[in-house]
PDB file of C-alpha atoms and ligand atoms in Angstrom:
ATOM      1  CA  MET A   1     -22.776 146.712  63.340  1.00  0.00           C
ATOM      2  CA  ARG A   2     -21.327 148.157  60.168  1.00  0.00           C
ATOM      3  CA  LEU A   3     -21.163 151.785  59.101  1.00  0.00           C
ATOM      4  CA  LEU A   4     -21.708 152.368  55.394  1.00  0.00           C
ATOM      5  CA  VAL A   5     -21.103 155.951  54.300  1.00  0.00           C
ATOM      6  CA  ASN A   6     -23.246 157.397  51.518  1.00  0.00           C
ATOM      7  CA  ILE A   7     -20.928 159.623  49.476  1.00  0.00           C
ATOM      8  CA  ASP A   8     -23.571 161.129  47.115  1.00  0.00           C
ATOM      9  CA  HIS A   9     -23.153 164.619  48.525  1.00  0.00           C
ATOM     10  CA  ILE A  10     -19.442 164.760  47.799  1.00  0.00           C
ATOM     11  CA  ALA A  11     -20.559 164.474  44.161  1.00  0.00           C
ATOM     12  CA  THR A  12     -23.273 167.111  44.746  1.00  0.00           C
ATOM     13  CA  LEU A  13     -20.555 169.569  45.804  1.00  0.00           C
ATOM     14  CA  ARG A  14     -18.337 168.644  42.867  1.00  0.00           C
ATOM     15  CA  ASN A  15     -21.188 169.059  40.383  1.00  0.00           C
ATOM     16  CA  ALA A  16     -22.049 172.512  41.767  1.00  0.00           C
ATOM     17  CA  ARG A  17     -19.016 173.913  39.934  1.00  0.00           C
ATOM     18  CA  GLY A  18     -18.444 171.372  37.207  1.00  0.00           C
ATOM     19  CA  GLU A  19     -14.874 170.792  38.420  1.00  0.00           C
ATOM     20  CA  GLY A  20     -13.311 167.421  39.141  1.00  0.00           C
ATOM     21  CA  TYR A  21     -13.230 167.984  42.907  1.00  0.00           C
ATOM     22  CA  PRO A  22     -14.130 166.985  45.508  1.00  0.00           C
ATOM     23  CA  ASP A  23     -13.909 163.441  44.159  1.00  0.00           C
ATOM     24  CA  PRO A  24     -16.405 160.980  45.698  1.00  0.00           C
ATOM     25  CA  VAL A  25     -13.952 158.143  45.077  1.00  0.00           C
ATOM     26  CA  GLU A  26     -11.256 159.920  47.100  1.00  0.00           C
ATOM     27  CA  GLY A  27     -13.907 160.552  49.770  1.00  0.00           C
ATOM     28  CA  ALA A  28     -14.737 156.842  49.788  1.00  0.00           C
ATOM     29  CA  ARG A  29     -11.045 156.040  50.285  1.00  0.00           C
ATOM     30  CA  VAL A  30     -10.810 158.355  53.312  1.00  0.00           C
ATOM     31  CA  CYS A  31     -14.002 156.848  54.817  1.00  0.00           C
ATOM     32  CA  GLU A  32     -12.665 153.323  54.425  1.00  0.00           C
ATOM     33  CA  GLU A  33      -9.271 154.244  55.856  1.00  0.00           C
ATOM     34  CA  ALA A  34     -11.035 155.776  58.848  1.00  0.00           C
ATOM     35  CA  GLY A  35     -12.781 152.439  59.449  1.00  0.00           C
ATOM     36  CA  ALA A  36     -16.097 152.536  57.562  1.00  0.00           C
ATOM     37  CA  ALA A  37     -17.152 149.033  56.494  1.00  0.00           C
ATOM     38  CA  GLY A  38     -18.291 150.197  53.102  1.00  0.00           C
ATOM     39  CA  ILE A  39     -19.675 152.804  50.774  1.00  0.00           C
ATOM     40  CA  VAL A  40     -23.173 153.545  49.477  1.00  0.00           C
ATOM     41  CA  PHE A  41     -24.030 155.536  46.396  1.00  0.00           C
ATOM     42  CA  HIS A  42     -27.347 156.296  44.738  1.00  0.00           C
ATOM     43  CA  LEU A  43     -27.166 156.515  40.966  1.00  0.00           C
ATOM     44  CA  ARG A  44     -30.302 158.454  40.128  1.00  0.00           C
ATOM     45  CA  GLY A  45     -31.996 158.516  36.751  1.00  0.00           C
ATOM     46  CA  ASP A  46     -31.237 162.250  36.477  1.00  0.00           C
ATOM     47  CA  ARG A  47     -27.559 161.764  37.552  1.00  0.00           C
ATOM     48  CA  ARG A  48     -27.863 164.747  39.858  1.00  0.00           C
ATOM     49  CA  HIS A  49     -24.923 163.621  41.997  1.00  0.00           C
ATOM     50  CA  ILE A  50     -23.228 160.282  41.271  1.00  0.00           C
ATOM     51  CA  ARG A  51     -22.409 159.735  37.591  1.00  0.00           C
ATOM     52  CA  ASP A  52     -21.737 156.581  35.615  1.00  0.00           C
ATOM     53  CA  GLU A  53     -17.955 157.064  35.675  1.00  0.00           C
ATOM     54  CA  ASP A  54     -18.074 157.413  39.485  1.00  0.00           C
ATOM     55  CA  VAL A  55     -19.743 154.008  39.671  1.00  0.00           C
ATOM     56  CA  ARG A  56     -16.975 152.413  37.618  1.00  0.00           C
ATOM     57  CA  ASN A  57     -14.283 154.115  39.721  1.00  0.00           C
ATOM     58  CA  LEU A  58     -15.959 153.171  42.999  1.00  0.00           C
ATOM     59  CA  LYS A  59     -16.159 149.550  41.895  1.00  0.00           C
ATOM     60  CA  VAL A  60     -12.399 149.497  41.274  1.00  0.00           C
ATOM     61  CA  ASN A  61     -11.370 151.459  44.363  1.00  0.00           C
ATOM     62  CA  VAL A  62     -13.705 150.464  47.200  1.00  0.00           C
ATOM     63  CA  ASN A  63     -12.297 147.555  49.196  1.00  0.00           C
ATOM     64  CA  GLY A  64     -15.171 147.012  51.624  1.00  0.00           C
ATOM     65  CA  ILE A  65     -18.886 146.594  50.991  1.00  0.00           C
ATOM     66  CA  LEU A  66     -20.257 148.405  47.965  1.00  0.00           C
ATOM     67  CA  ASP A  67     -23.977 149.185  48.176  1.00  0.00           C
ATOM     68  CA  PHE A  68     -25.595 150.321  44.903  1.00  0.00           C
ATOM     69  CA  GLU A  69     -28.776 152.195  45.792  1.00  0.00           C
ATOM     70  CA  MET A  70     -31.177 152.645  42.885  1.00  0.00           C
ATOM     71  CA  ALA A  71     -34.673 152.597  41.458  1.00  0.00           C
ATOM     72  CA  ALA A  72     -35.516 149.315  39.732  1.00  0.00           C
ATOM     73  CA  THR A  73     -35.521 150.685  36.192  1.00  0.00           C
ATOM     74  CA  GLU A  74     -34.195 148.617  33.286  1.00  0.00           C
ATOM     75  CA  GLU A  75     -31.342 151.092  32.865  1.00  0.00           C
ATOM     76  CA  MET A  76     -30.231 150.857  36.508  1.00  0.00           C
ATOM     77  CA  ILE A  77     -30.581 147.083  36.658  1.00  0.00           C
ATOM     78  CA  GLY A  78     -28.275 146.852  33.630  1.00  0.00           C
ATOM     79  CA  ILE A  79     -25.629 149.103  35.229  1.00  0.00           C
ATOM     80  CA  CYS A  80     -25.928 147.290  38.564  1.00  0.00           C
ATOM     81  CA  LEU A  81     -25.435 143.841  37.016  1.00  0.00           C
ATOM     82  CA  GLU A  82     -22.390 145.152  35.141  1.00  0.00           C
ATOM     83  CA  THR A  83     -20.992 146.720  38.322  1.00  0.00           C
ATOM     84  CA  ASP A  84     -21.586 143.604  40.433  1.00  0.00           C
ATOM     85  CA  PRO A  85     -21.703 145.294  43.890  1.00  0.00           C
ATOM     86  CA  HIS A  86     -22.101 143.307  47.119  1.00  0.00           C
ATOM     87  CA  LEU A  87     -25.483 144.809  47.761  1.00  0.00           C
ATOM     88  CA  CYS A  88     -28.231 146.436  45.733  1.00  0.00           C
ATOM     89  CA  THR A  89     -30.693 148.551  47.710  1.00  0.00           C
ATOM     90  CA  LEU A  90     -33.906 149.179  45.804  1.00  0.00           C
ATOM     91  CA  VAL A  91     -35.701 152.444  46.556  1.00  0.00           C
ATOM     92  CA  PRO A  92     -38.623 154.382  45.090  1.00  0.00           C
ATOM     93  CA  GLU A  93     -37.448 157.411  43.137  1.00  0.00           C
ATOM     94  CA  GLY A  94     -39.433 160.526  42.352  1.00  0.00           C
ATOM     95  CA  ARG A  95     -38.216 163.039  39.805  1.00  0.00           C
ATOM     96  CA  GLU A  96     -38.993 166.127  41.912  1.00  0.00           C
ATOM     97  CA  GLU A  97     -37.941 164.799  45.320  1.00  0.00           C
ATOM     98  CA  LEU A  98     -34.922 166.268  47.121  1.00  0.00           C
ATOM     99  CA  THR A  99     -34.100 162.846  48.559  1.00  0.00           C
ATOM    100  CA  THR A 100     -35.806 159.455  48.895  1.00  0.00           C
ATOM    101  CA  GLU A 101     -39.064 160.270  50.637  1.00  0.00           C
ATOM    102  CA  GLY A 102     -40.191 156.929  52.017  1.00  0.00           C
ATOM    103  CA  GLY A 103     -40.046 153.188  51.654  1.00  0.00           C
ATOM    104  CA  LEU A 104     -41.320 151.063  48.798  1.00  0.00           C
ATOM    105  CA  ASN A 105     -45.027 150.261  48.627  1.00  0.00           C
ATOM    106  CA  MET A 106     -44.731 146.483  48.390  1.00  0.00           C
ATOM    107  CA  GLU A 107     -48.351 145.870  47.352  1.00  0.00           C
ATOM    108  CA  TYR A 108     -47.709 148.177  44.431  1.00  0.00           C
ATOM    109  CA  VAL A 109     -44.349 146.786  43.283  1.00  0.00           C
ATOM    110  CA  PHE A 110     -44.763 143.117  44.223  1.00  0.00           C
ATOM    111  CA  ASP A 111     -45.759 141.660  40.848  1.00  0.00           C
ATOM    112  CA  ASP A 112     -43.254 143.745  38.924  1.00  0.00           C
ATOM    113  CA  TYR A 113     -40.415 142.831  41.288  1.00  0.00           C
ATOM    114  CA  LYS A 114     -41.406 139.155  41.216  1.00  0.00           C
ATOM    115  CA  ASN A 115     -41.669 138.853  37.453  1.00  0.00           C
ATOM    116  CA  ARG A 116     -39.153 141.388  36.142  1.00  0.00           C
ATOM    117  CA  VAL A 117     -36.658 142.529  38.794  1.00  0.00           C
ATOM    118  CA  PHE A 118     -35.777 139.614  41.083  1.00  0.00           C
ATOM    119  CA  PRO A 119     -35.247 137.069  38.259  1.00  0.00           C
ATOM    120  CA  LYS A 120     -32.522 139.313  36.800  1.00  0.00           C
ATOM    121  CA  PHE A 121     -30.534 139.132  40.052  1.00  0.00           C
ATOM    122  CA  LYS A 122     -30.936 135.382  40.465  1.00  0.00           C
ATOM    123  CA  GLU A 123     -27.612 133.572  40.770  1.00  0.00           C
ATOM    124  CA  THR A 124     -25.629 136.810  40.466  1.00  0.00           C
ATOM    125  CA  GLY A 125     -24.469 136.771  44.092  1.00  0.00           C
ATOM    126  CA  ILE A 126     -25.668 140.375  44.525  1.00  0.00           C
ATOM    127  CA  GLU A 127     -27.613 140.694  47.755  1.00  0.00           C
ATOM    128  CA  ILE A 128     -30.952 142.500  47.383  1.00  0.00           C
ATOM    129  CA  SER A 129     -32.105 144.881  50.073  1.00  0.00           C
ATOM    130  CA  LEU A 130     -35.477 146.665  49.939  1.00  0.00           C
ATOM    131  CA  PHE A 131     -35.929 150.104  51.490  1.00  0.00           C
ATOM    132  CA  LEU A 132     -39.122 149.902  53.549  1.00  0.00           C
ATOM    133  CA  ASP A 133     -41.089 151.734  56.161  1.00  0.00           C
ATOM    134  CA  PRO A 134     -41.588 149.481  59.173  1.00  0.00           C
ATOM    135  CA  ASN A 135     -44.980 148.149  58.007  1.00  0.00           C
ATOM    136  CA  PRO A 136     -45.597 144.458  58.817  1.00  0.00           C
ATOM    137  CA  ARG A 137     -47.389 143.873  55.491  1.00  0.00           C
ATOM    138  CA  ASP A 138     -44.515 145.348  53.451  1.00  0.00           C
ATOM    139  CA  ILE A 139     -42.022 143.217  55.389  1.00  0.00           C
ATOM    140  CA  GLU A 140     -44.118 140.089  54.815  1.00  0.00           C
ATOM    141  CA  LEU A 141     -44.272 140.718  51.059  1.00  0.00           C
ATOM    142  CA  ALA A 142     -40.522 141.420  50.908  1.00  0.00           C
ATOM    143  CA  HIS A 143     -39.889 138.069  52.559  1.00  0.00           C
ATOM    144  CA  LYS A 144     -42.247 136.360  50.114  1.00  0.00           C
ATOM    145  CA  LEU A 145     -40.219 137.837  47.260  1.00  0.00           C
ATOM    146  CA  GLY A 146     -37.003 136.427  48.680  1.00  0.00           C
ATOM    147  CA  ALA A 147     -35.258 139.675  49.668  1.00  0.00           C
ATOM    148  CA  ASP A 148     -31.964 139.126  51.503  1.00  0.00           C
ATOM    149  CA  ALA A 149     -32.184 142.276  53.596  1.00  0.00           C
ATOM    150  CA  ILE A 150     -34.479 145.163  54.463  1.00  0.00           C
ATOM    151  CA  GLU A 151     -33.256 148.690  54.976  1.00  0.00           C
ATOM    152  CA  LEU A 152     -35.629 150.267  57.457  1.00  0.00           C
ATOM    153  CA  HIS A 153     -36.505 153.855  56.604  1.00  0.00           C
ATOM    154  CA  THR A 154     -35.513 155.902  59.649  1.00  0.00           C
ATOM    155  CA  GLY A 155     -36.488 159.290  58.184  1.00  0.00           C
ATOM    156  CA  ASN A 156     -39.780 159.544  60.088  1.00  0.00           C
ATOM    157  CA  PHE A 157     -37.969 158.744  63.332  1.00  0.00           C
ATOM    158  CA  ALA A 158     -35.221 161.256  62.574  1.00  0.00           C
ATOM    159  CA  ASN A 159     -37.578 164.056  61.573  1.00  0.00           C
ATOM    160  CA  ALA A 160     -40.416 163.506  64.069  1.00  0.00           C
ATOM    161  CA  ALA A 161     -41.799 166.841  65.240  1.00  0.00           C
ATOM    162  CA  SER A 162     -42.461 165.809  68.835  1.00  0.00           C
ATOM    163  CA  LYS A 163     -41.020 163.474  71.450  1.00  0.00           C
ATOM    164  CA  GLU A 164     -44.197 161.393  71.336  1.00  0.00           C
ATOM    165  CA  ALA A 165     -44.046 161.012  67.555  1.00  0.00           C
ATOM    166  CA  LYS A 166     -40.379 160.017  67.800  1.00  0.00           C
ATOM    167  CA  LEU A 167     -41.119 157.381  70.413  1.00  0.00           C
ATOM    168  CA  LYS A 168     -44.026 156.026  68.389  1.00  0.00           C
ATOM    169  CA  GLU A 169     -41.847 155.689  65.283  1.00  0.00           C
ATOM    170  CA  LEU A 170     -39.063 154.101  67.323  1.00  0.00           C
ATOM    171  CA  LYS A 171     -41.522 151.446  68.534  1.00  0.00           C
ATOM    172  CA  ARG A 172     -42.530 150.726  64.937  1.00  0.00           C
ATOM    173  CA  LEU A 173     -38.857 150.344  64.004  1.00  0.00           C
ATOM    174  CA  VAL A 174     -38.289 147.922  66.904  1.00  0.00           C
ATOM    175  CA  LYS A 175     -41.276 145.804  65.848  1.00  0.00           C
ATOM    176  CA  GLY A 176     -40.251 145.966  62.186  1.00  0.00           C
ATOM    177  CA  SER A 177     -36.719 144.884  62.993  1.00  0.00           C
ATOM    178  CA  GLU A 178     -37.987 141.919  64.998  1.00  0.00           C
ATOM    179  CA  LEU A 179     -40.228 140.807  62.123  1.00  0.00           C
ATOM    180  CA  ILE A 180     -37.387 141.108  59.597  1.00  0.00           C
ATOM    181  CA  HIS A 181     -35.033 139.136  61.829  1.00  0.00           C
ATOM    182  CA  GLU A 182     -37.611 136.423  62.509  1.00  0.00           C
ATOM    183  CA  ALA A 183     -38.150 136.060  58.763  1.00  0.00           C
ATOM    184  CA  GLY A 184     -34.407 135.424  58.357  1.00  0.00           C
ATOM    185  CA  MET A 185     -33.553 138.658  56.539  1.00  0.00           C
ATOM    186  CA  ALA A 186     -30.771 141.060  57.535  1.00  0.00           C
ATOM    187  CA  VAL A 187     -31.719 144.414  59.071  1.00  0.00           C
ATOM    188  CA  ASN A 188     -30.186 147.605  57.706  1.00  0.00           C
ATOM    189  CA  ALA A 189     -31.320 151.134  58.520  1.00  0.00           C
ATOM    190  CA  GLY A 190     -30.896 154.561  57.073  1.00  0.00           C
ATOM    191  CA  HIS A 191     -32.105 158.062  56.317  1.00  0.00           C
ATOM    192  CA  GLY A 192     -31.751 161.155  58.443  1.00  0.00           C
ATOM    193  CA  LEU A 193     -29.364 159.534  60.919  1.00  0.00           C
ATOM    194  CA  ASN A 194     -26.870 161.742  62.720  1.00  0.00           C
ATOM    195  CA  LEU A 195     -24.645 161.855  65.796  1.00  0.00           C
ATOM    196  CA  GLU A 196     -27.601 162.834  67.957  1.00  0.00           C
ATOM    197  CA  ASN A 197     -30.254 160.296  66.966  1.00  0.00           C
ATOM    198  CA  LEU A 198     -28.021 157.331  66.121  1.00  0.00           C
ATOM    199  CA  PRO A 199     -27.308 156.357  69.773  1.00  0.00           C
ATOM    200  CA  ILE A 200     -31.056 156.157  70.487  1.00  0.00           C
ATOM    201  CA  LEU A 201     -31.682 154.028  67.413  1.00  0.00           C
ATOM    202  CA  ILE A 202     -28.838 151.654  68.183  1.00  0.00           C
ATOM    203  CA  LYS A 203     -29.834 151.315  71.823  1.00  0.00           C
ATOM    204  CA  GLU A 204     -33.480 150.519  71.113  1.00  0.00           C
ATOM    205  CA  VAL A 205     -33.651 148.723  67.767  1.00  0.00           C
ATOM    206  CA  PRO A 206     -32.370 145.123  67.902  1.00  0.00           C
ATOM    207  CA  HIS A 207     -30.644 143.077  65.166  1.00  0.00           C
ATOM    208  CA  LEU A 208     -29.201 146.026  63.229  1.00  0.00           C
ATOM    209  CA  ARG A 209     -26.542 144.788  60.829  1.00  0.00           C
ATOM    210  CA  GLU A 210     -25.651 148.085  59.243  1.00  0.00           C
ATOM    211  CA  VAL A 211     -26.513 151.756  59.065  1.00  0.00           C
ATOM    212  CA  SER A 212     -26.253 153.878  55.939  1.00  0.00           C
ATOM    213  CA  ILE A 213     -25.466 157.528  56.640  1.00  0.00           C
ATOM    214  CA  GLY A 214     -24.884 160.357  54.194  1.00  0.00           C
ATOM    215  CA  HIS A 215     -26.052 163.929  54.470  1.00  0.00           C
ATOM    216  CA  ALA A 216     -25.374 164.639  58.160  1.00  0.00           C
ATOM    217  CA  LEU A 217     -22.006 162.889  58.085  1.00  0.00           C
ATOM    218  CA  ILE A 218     -20.736 164.619  54.949  1.00  0.00           C
ATOM    219  CA  SER A 219     -22.054 167.959  56.271  1.00  0.00           C
ATOM    220  CA  GLN A 220     -20.250 167.527  59.603  1.00  0.00           C
ATOM    221  CA  SER A 221     -17.061 166.696  57.739  1.00  0.00           C
ATOM    222  CA  ILE A 222     -16.956 170.274  56.432  1.00  0.00           C
ATOM    223  CA  TYR A 223     -16.184 171.379  60.000  1.00  0.00           C
ATOM    224  CA  TRP A 224     -14.278 168.369  61.318  1.00  0.00           C
ATOM    225  CA  GLY A 225     -12.801 166.691  58.252  1.00  0.00           C
ATOM    226  CA  LEU A 226     -14.010 163.360  56.878  1.00  0.00           C
ATOM    227  CA  GLU A 227     -11.632 161.109  58.783  1.00  0.00           C
ATOM    228  CA  LYS A 228     -12.456 162.597  62.179  1.00  0.00           C
ATOM    229  CA  THR A 229     -16.198 162.558  61.430  1.00  0.00           C
ATOM    230  CA  VAL A 230     -16.246 158.900  60.365  1.00  0.00           C
ATOM    231  CA  LYS A 231     -14.258 158.018  63.486  1.00  0.00           C
ATOM    232  CA  ALA A 232     -16.741 159.920  65.663  1.00  0.00           C
ATOM    233  CA  TYR A 233     -19.622 157.860  64.217  1.00  0.00           C
ATOM    234  CA  LEU A 234     -17.663 154.652  64.711  1.00  0.00           C
ATOM    235  CA  SER A 235     -16.773 155.348  68.320  1.00  0.00           C
ATOM    236  CA  LEU A 236     -20.373 156.236  69.031  1.00  0.00           C
ATOM    237  CA  MET A 237     -21.427 152.896  67.490  1.00  0.00           C
ATOM    238  CA  ASP A 238     -18.791 151.046  69.532  1.00  0.00           C
ATOM    239  CA  ALA A 239     -19.972 152.694  72.723  1.00  0.00           C
ATOM    240  CA  GLU A 240     -23.575 151.498  72.324  1.00  0.00           C
TER     241      GLU A 240
HETATM  242  N1  PXP B 301     -30.691 155.016  52.777  1.00  0.00           N
HETATM  243  C1  PXP B 301     -31.427 155.316  51.690  1.00  0.00           C
HETATM  244  C2  PXP B 301     -32.223 154.231  51.071  1.00  0.00           C
HETATM  245  C3  PXP B 301     -31.407 156.616  51.132  1.00  0.00           C
HETATM  246  O1  PXP B 301     -32.137 156.901  50.039  1.00  0.00           O
HETATM  247  C4  PXP B 301     -30.598 157.593  51.732  1.00  0.00           C
HETATM  248  C5  PXP B 301     -30.507 158.958  51.119  1.00  0.00           C
HETATM  249  O2  PXP B 301     -29.826 158.898  49.910  1.00  0.00           O
HETATM  250  C6  PXP B 301     -29.840 157.227  52.853  1.00  0.00           C
HETATM  251  C7  PXP B 301     -29.928 155.949  53.370  1.00  0.00           C
HETATM  252  C8  PXP B 301     -28.954 158.208  53.543  1.00  0.00           C
HETATM  253  O3  PXP B 301     -29.756 159.194  54.102  1.00  0.00           O
HETATM  254  P1  PXP B 301     -29.070 160.493  54.684  1.00  0.00           P
HETATM  255  O4  PXP B 301     -28.379 161.164  53.562  1.00  0.00           O
HETATM  256  O5  PXP B 301     -30.227 161.268  55.232  1.00  0.00           O
HETATM  257  O6  PXP B 301     -28.114 160.030  55.753  1.00  0.00           O
END
């Protein structure tokens, strides 16, 4: 299983003072040197963290997997095609949200993705991953569209208020992962993952190809340093 580190919040910290540091590209380099398989960034319409020049610099400097997370707007599709990352993860994006709040509603986006979005990626070699809640109907429609991978939204699992709710969500993730795998798509997972809940997820959910982790990892690195924190995640993943 691969660890992809989301470096958005290194840019959040940089932007808080309008200085050139900390540099998300330098952060990406440290993560890769520590053993991360790749880097994720979310270029939002409002550019609240990652900026266009970061994308260009990440493309040149990241050696492993580059995952471009974005909303499927015309603007973002244009930048993504120019950037040519390994993977494009499509997410819903709300202007007021603090972070991505849930998976795509496939019934809602299906026709638009089929007619406008997916044709633009055809024959580009960029893998398309859709960020979904573990709903069988959403997974079925993603498969029908020809998605290469699904990133399962783990936020409800991570933030469940009770043990029962956590277990219930974990079961949904297990079922969702099995459906994705059976349909021949790769299984990714992300949102709200940390050193505490990741071992449970990895132990219970089969077929995971990669996890995408940002906020908790970057936060922990303030105390431990980025290299040590990435290594802690990796050794935890190795142990499971
Ligand atoms: N995956 C997706 C699709 C996301 O939108 C995010 C948040 O940017 C993450 C993973 C990482 O979530 P977190 O920052 O909670 O680790």
